[in-house]
mmCIF file of C-alpha atoms and ligand atoms in Angstrom:
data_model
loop_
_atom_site.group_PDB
_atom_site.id
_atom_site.type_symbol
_atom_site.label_atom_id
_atom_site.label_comp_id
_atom_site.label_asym_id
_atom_site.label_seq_id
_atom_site.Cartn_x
_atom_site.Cartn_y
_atom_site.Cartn_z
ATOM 1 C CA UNK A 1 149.267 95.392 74.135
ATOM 2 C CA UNK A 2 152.721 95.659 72.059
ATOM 3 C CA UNK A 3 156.118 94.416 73.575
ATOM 4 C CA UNK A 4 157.095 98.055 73.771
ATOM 5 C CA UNK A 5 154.015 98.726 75.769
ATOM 6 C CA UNK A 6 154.771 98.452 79.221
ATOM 7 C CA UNK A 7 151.571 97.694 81.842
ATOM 8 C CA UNK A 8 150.097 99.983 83.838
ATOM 9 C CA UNK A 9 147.645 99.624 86.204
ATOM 10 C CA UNK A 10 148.801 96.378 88.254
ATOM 11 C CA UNK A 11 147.896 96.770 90.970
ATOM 12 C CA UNK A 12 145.478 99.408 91.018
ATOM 13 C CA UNK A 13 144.580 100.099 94.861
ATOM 14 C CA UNK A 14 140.863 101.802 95.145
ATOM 15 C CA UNK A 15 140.789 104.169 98.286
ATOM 16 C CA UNK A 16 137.838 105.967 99.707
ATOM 17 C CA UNK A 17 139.026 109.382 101.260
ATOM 18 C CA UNK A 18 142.723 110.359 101.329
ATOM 19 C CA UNK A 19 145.064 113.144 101.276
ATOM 20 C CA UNK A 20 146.586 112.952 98.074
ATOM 21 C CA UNK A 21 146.789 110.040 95.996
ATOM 22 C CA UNK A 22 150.556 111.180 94.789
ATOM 23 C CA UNK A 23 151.478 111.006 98.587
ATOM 24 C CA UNK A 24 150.175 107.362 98.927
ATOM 25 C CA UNK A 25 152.235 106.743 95.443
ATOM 26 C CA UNK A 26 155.652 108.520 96.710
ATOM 27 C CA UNK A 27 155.048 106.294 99.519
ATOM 28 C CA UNK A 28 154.273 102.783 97.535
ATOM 29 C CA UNK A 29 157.537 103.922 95.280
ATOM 30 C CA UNK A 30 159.382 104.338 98.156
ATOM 31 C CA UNK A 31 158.350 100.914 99.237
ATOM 32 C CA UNK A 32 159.547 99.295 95.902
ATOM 33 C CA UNK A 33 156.323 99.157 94.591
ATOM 34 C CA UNK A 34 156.370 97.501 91.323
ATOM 35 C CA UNK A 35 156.165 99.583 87.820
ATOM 36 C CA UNK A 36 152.841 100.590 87.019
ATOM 37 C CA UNK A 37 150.976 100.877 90.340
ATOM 38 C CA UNK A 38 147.975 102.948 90.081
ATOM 39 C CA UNK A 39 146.165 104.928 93.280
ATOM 40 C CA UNK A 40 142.362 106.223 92.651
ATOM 41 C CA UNK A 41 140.210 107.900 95.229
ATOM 42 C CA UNK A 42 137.112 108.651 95.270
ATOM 43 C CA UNK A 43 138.157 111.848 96.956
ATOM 44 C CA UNK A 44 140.757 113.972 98.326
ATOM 45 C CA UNK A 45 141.507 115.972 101.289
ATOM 46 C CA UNK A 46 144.805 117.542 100.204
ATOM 47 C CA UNK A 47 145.053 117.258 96.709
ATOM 48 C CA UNK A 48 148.443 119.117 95.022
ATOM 49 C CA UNK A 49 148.246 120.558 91.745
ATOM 50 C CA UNK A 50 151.378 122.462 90.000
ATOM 51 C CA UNK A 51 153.649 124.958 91.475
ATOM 52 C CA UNK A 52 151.906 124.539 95.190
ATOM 53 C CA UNK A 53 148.375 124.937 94.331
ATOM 54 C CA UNK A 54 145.786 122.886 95.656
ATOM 55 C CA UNK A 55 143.599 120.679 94.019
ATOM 56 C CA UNK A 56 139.907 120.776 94.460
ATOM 57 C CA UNK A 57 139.305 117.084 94.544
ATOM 58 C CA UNK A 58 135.116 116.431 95.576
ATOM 59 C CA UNK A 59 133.813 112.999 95.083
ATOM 60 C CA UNK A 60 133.063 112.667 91.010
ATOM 61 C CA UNK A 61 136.575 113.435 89.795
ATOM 62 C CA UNK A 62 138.819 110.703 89.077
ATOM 63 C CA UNK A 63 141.905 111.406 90.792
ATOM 64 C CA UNK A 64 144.844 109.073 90.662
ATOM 65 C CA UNK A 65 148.268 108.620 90.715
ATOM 66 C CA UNK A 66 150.878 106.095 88.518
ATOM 67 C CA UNK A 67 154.345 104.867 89.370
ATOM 68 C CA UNK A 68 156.646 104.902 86.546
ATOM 69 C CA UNK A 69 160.267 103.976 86.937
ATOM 70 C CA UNK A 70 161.917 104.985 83.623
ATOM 71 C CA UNK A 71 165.097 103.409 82.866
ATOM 72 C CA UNK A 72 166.283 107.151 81.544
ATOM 73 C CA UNK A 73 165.912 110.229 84.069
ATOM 74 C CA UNK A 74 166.383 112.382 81.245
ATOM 75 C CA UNK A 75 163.550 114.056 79.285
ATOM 76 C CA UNK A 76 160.918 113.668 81.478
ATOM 77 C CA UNK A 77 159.639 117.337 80.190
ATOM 78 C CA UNK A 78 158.449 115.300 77.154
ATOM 79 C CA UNK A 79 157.017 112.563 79.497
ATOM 80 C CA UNK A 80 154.987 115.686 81.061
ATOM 81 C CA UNK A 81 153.695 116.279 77.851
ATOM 82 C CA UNK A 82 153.037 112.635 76.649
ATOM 83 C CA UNK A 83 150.976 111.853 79.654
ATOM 84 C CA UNK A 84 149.206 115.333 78.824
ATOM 85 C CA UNK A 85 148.305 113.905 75.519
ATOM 86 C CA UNK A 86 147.270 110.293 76.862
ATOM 87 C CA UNK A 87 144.647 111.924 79.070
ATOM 88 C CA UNK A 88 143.451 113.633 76.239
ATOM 89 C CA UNK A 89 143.054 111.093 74.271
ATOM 90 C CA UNK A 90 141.377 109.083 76.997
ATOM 91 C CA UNK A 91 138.589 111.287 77.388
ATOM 92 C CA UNK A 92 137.855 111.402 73.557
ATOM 93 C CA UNK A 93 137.991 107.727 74.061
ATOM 94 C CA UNK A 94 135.300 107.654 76.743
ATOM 95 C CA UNK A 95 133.298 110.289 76.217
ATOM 96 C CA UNK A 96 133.500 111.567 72.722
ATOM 97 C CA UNK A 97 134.975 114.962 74.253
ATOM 98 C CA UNK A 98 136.932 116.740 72.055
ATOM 99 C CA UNK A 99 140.229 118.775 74.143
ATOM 100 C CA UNK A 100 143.258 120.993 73.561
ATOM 101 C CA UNK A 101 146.612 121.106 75.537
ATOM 102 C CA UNK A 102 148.060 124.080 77.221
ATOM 103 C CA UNK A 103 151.831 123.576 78.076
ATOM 104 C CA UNK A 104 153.031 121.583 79.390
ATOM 105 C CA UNK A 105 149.879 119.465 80.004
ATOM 106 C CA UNK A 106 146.352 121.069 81.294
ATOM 107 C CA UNK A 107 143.898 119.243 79.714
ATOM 108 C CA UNK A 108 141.227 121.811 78.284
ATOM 109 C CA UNK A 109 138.096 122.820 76.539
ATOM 110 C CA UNK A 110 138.189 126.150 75.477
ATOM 111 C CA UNK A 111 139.398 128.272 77.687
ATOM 112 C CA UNK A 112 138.745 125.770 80.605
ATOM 113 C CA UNK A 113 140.036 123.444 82.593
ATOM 114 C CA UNK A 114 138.903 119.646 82.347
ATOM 115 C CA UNK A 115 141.947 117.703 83.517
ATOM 116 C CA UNK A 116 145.848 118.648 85.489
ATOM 117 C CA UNK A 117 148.945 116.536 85.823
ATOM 118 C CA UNK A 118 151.421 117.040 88.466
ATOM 119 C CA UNK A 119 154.386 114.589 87.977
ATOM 120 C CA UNK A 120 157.033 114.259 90.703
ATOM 121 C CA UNK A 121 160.364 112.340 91.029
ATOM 122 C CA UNK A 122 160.967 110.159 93.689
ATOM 123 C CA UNK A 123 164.554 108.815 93.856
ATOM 124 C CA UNK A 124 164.535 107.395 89.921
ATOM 125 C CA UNK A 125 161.000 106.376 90.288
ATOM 126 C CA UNK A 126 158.106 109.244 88.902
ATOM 127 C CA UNK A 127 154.323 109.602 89.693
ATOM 128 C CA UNK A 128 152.265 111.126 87.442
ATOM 129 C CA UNK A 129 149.058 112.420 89.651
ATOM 130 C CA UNK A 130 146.139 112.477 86.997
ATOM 131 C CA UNK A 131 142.866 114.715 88.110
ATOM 132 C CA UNK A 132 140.226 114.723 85.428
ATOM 133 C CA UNK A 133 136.670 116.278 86.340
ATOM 134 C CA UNK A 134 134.702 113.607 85.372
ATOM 135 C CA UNK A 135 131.232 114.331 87.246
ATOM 136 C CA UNK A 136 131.980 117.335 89.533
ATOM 137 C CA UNK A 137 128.268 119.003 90.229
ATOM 138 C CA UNK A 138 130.042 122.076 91.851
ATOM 139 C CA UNK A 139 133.318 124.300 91.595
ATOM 140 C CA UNK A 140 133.421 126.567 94.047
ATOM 141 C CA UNK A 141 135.090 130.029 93.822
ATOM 142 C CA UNK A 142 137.214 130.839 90.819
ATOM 143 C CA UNK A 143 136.872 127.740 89.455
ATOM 144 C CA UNK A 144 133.616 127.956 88.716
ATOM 145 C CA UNK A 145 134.742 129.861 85.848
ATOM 146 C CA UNK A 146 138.083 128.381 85.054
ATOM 147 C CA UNK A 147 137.218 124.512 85.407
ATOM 148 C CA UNK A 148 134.453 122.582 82.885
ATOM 149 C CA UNK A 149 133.545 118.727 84.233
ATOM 150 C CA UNK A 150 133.433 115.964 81.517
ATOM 151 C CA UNK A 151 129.962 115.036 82.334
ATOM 152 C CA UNK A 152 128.068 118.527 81.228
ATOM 153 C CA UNK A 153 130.157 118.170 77.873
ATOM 154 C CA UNK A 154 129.170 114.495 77.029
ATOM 155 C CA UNK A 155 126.303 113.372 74.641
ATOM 156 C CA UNK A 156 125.455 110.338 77.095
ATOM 157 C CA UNK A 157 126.508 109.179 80.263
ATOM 158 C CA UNK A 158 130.723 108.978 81.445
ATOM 159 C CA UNK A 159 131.450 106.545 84.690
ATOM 160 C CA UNK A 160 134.855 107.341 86.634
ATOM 161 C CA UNK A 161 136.023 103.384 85.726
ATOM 162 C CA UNK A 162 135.041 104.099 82.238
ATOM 163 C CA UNK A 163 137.317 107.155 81.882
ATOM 164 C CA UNK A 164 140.144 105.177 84.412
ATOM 165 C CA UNK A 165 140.234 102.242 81.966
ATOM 166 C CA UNK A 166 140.504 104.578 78.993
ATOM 167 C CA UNK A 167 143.253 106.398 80.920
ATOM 168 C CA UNK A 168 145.552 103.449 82.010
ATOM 169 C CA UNK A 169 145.361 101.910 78.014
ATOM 170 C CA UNK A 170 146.685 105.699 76.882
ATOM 171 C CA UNK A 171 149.243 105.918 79.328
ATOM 172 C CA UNK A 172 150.843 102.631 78.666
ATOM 173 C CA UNK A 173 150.690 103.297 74.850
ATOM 174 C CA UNK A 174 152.451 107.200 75.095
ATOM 175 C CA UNK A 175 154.471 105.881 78.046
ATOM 176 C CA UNK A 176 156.039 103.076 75.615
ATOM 177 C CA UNK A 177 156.208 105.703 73.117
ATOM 178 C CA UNK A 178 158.087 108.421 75.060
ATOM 179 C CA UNK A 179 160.279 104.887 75.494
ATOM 180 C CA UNK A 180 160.828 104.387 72.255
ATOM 181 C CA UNK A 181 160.465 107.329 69.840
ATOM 182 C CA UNK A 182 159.747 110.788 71.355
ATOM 183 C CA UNK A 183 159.320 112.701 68.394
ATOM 184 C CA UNK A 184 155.827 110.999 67.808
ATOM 185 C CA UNK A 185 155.003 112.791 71.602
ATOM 186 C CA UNK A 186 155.286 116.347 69.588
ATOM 187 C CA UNK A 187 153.225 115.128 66.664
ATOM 188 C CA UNK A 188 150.903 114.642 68.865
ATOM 189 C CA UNK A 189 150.820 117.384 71.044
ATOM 190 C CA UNK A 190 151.706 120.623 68.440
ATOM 191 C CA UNK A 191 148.354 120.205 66.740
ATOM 192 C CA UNK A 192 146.509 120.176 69.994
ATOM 193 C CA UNK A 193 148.597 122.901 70.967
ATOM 194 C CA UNK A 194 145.845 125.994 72.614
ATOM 195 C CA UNK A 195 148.509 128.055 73.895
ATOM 196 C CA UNK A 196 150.248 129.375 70.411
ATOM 197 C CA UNK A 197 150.315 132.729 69.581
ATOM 198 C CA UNK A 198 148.827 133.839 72.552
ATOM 199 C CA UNK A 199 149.793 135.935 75.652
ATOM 200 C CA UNK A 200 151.197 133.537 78.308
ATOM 201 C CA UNK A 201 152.628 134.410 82.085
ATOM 202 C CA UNK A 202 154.451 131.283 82.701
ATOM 203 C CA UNK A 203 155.372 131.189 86.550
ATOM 204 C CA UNK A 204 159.306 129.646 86.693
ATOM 205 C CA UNK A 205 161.467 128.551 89.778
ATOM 206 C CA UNK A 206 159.541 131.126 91.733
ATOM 207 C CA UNK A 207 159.129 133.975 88.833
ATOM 208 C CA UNK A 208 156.518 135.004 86.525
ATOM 209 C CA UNK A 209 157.556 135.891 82.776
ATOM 210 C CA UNK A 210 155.188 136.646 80.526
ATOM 211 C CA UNK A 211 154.794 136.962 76.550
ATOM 212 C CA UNK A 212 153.396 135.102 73.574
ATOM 213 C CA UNK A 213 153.735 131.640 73.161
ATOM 214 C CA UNK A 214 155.417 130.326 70.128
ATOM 215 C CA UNK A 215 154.637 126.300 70.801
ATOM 216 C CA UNK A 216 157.167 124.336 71.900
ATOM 217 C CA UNK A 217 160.585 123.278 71.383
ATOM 218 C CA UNK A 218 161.833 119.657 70.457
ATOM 219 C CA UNK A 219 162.931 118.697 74.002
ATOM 220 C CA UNK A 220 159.202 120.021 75.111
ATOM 221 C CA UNK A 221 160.160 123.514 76.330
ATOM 222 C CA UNK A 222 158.146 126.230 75.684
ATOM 223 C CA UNK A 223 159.032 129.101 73.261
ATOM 224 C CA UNK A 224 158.633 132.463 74.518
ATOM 225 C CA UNK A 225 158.401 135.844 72.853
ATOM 226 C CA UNK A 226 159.117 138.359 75.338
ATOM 227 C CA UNK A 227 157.702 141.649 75.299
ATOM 228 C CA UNK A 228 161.610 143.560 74.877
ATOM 229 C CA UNK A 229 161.173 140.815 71.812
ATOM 230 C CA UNK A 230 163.594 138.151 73.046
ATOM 231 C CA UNK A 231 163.147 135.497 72.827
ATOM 232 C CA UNK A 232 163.138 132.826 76.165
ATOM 233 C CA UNK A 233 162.733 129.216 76.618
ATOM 234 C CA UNK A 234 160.789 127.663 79.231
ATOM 235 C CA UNK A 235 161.957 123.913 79.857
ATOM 236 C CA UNK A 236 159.010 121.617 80.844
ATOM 237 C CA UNK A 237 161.610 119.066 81.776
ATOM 238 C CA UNK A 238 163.087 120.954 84.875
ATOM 239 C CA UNK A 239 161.355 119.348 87.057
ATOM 240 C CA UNK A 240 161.788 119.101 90.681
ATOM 241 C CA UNK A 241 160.465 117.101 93.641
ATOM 242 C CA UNK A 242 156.579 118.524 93.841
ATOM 243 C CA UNK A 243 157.357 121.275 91.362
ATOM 244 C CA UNK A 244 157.372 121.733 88.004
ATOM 245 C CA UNK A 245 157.034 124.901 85.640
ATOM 246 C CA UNK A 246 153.468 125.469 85.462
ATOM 247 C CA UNK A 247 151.637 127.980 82.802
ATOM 248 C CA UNK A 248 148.973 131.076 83.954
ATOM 249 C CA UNK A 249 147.197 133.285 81.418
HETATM 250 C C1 BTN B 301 147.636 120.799 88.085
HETATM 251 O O1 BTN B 301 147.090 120.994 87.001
HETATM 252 O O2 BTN B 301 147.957 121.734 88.824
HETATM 253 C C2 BTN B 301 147.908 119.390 88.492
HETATM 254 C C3 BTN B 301 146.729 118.747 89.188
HETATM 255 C C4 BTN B 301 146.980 117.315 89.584
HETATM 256 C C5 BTN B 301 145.876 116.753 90.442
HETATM 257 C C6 BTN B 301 146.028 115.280 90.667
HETATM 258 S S1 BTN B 301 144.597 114.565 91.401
HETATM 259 C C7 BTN B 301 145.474 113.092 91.701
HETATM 260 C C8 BTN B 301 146.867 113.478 92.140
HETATM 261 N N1 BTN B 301 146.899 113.714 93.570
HETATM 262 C C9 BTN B 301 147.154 114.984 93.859
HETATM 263 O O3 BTN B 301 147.240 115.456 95.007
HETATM 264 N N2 BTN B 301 147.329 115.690 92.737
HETATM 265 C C10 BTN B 301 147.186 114.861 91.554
#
């Protein structure tokens, strides 16, 4: 660890079944729970993904949830994307798994989804509620053909601690770098960037827009060409409590 590097994942509290793991966290941060508190289940009953959705959350996903308490309230789209880019990087480091980004952070391979991040505010404090399919056997629905898990895309085995100790390393290192020197968060994410060029529908404060994505702005918003040719800016950093703008294609 560097002295810009802050800690994360001290304590890390290992539940069996719950809710949501970002609920436990609100709660924790609302309880003064120290910087860099980490939540895991093994599975959840109500797990919350972006913009209201639920979370499909069986036993074999890693599904967890950090407390952050940045010092600056602004820019946290570009902490969306940084911890986007640490779970990316994570599963390359465990498994040798190769993935894109599609704004502001879906973790994917191809055209599906192996990993979501729902960050939420809490007074000053933030969670940032991590699901990766690490060894999901089934997806049910439309998610069988929307959602990939890590283990069918592995050359050799991937355990849940493996991919959770890979996880917590990247997040304090992009953390400490969305600290220190932000730029280095969009030299990172533009080249894993799957989203450019193509058709979006990007659903905002309760509205859909759609158009072609032109990658992203330096504060992390989106660029969007509209189809009247206008061009619109989508800012990952609005975020509110339990919301935040959240891509469709
Ligand atoms: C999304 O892509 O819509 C975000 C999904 C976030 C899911 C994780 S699983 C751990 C944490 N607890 C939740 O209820 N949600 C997040």
């Amino acid at each position: 660890m560097n002295a810009a590097e802050p800690t994360i994942g001290q304590p890390i509290i290992r539940l069996g079944q719950t809710e949501s793991t970002n609920d436990v966290a609100r709660e924790l941060a609302r309880a003064g729970v120290t910087e860099g508190a980490v939540v895991v289940a093994e599975h959840q009953t109500r797990g919350r993904g972006r913009d209201g959705r639920t979370w499909a959350s069986p036993v074999g996903g890693l599904w967890c949830s950090v407390v952050l308490r940045p010092e600056d309230g602004t820019a946290l789209g570009l902490l969306s994307l940084a911890v986007g880019v640490a779970v990316g990087e994570a599963v390359q480091v465990a498994a040798g798994v190769e993935t894109g980004l599609k704004w502001p952070n879906d973790v994917v391979v191809g055209d599906r989804k192996l990993a979501g991040v729902l960050l939420e505010t809490v007074g000053r404090a933030v969670v940032a509620g991590i699901g990766i399919n690490v060894a999901v056997e089934r997806f049910d629905g439309d998610l069988a053909r929307r959602a990939v898990s890590l283990h069918t895309l592995a050359a050799g085995p991937v355990t849940r601690d493996a991919v959770l100790d890979a996880l917590l390393e990247r997040l304090a290192r992009w953390y400490g770098v969305w600290r220190t020197d932000r730029s280095r968060i969009l030299d990172a994410w533009r080249p894993r960037d799957t989203t450019a060029g193509r058709r979006v529908v990007v659903r905002v404060a309760g509205r859909s827009l759609e158009g072609i994505a032109e990658g992203i702005d330096d504060d992390g918003a989106l660029r969007l060409r509209l189809p009247d040719g206008r061009a619109e800016r989508v800012l990952a950093g609005s975020l509110e409590s339990g919301v935040s703008a959240a891509p469709g294609v």
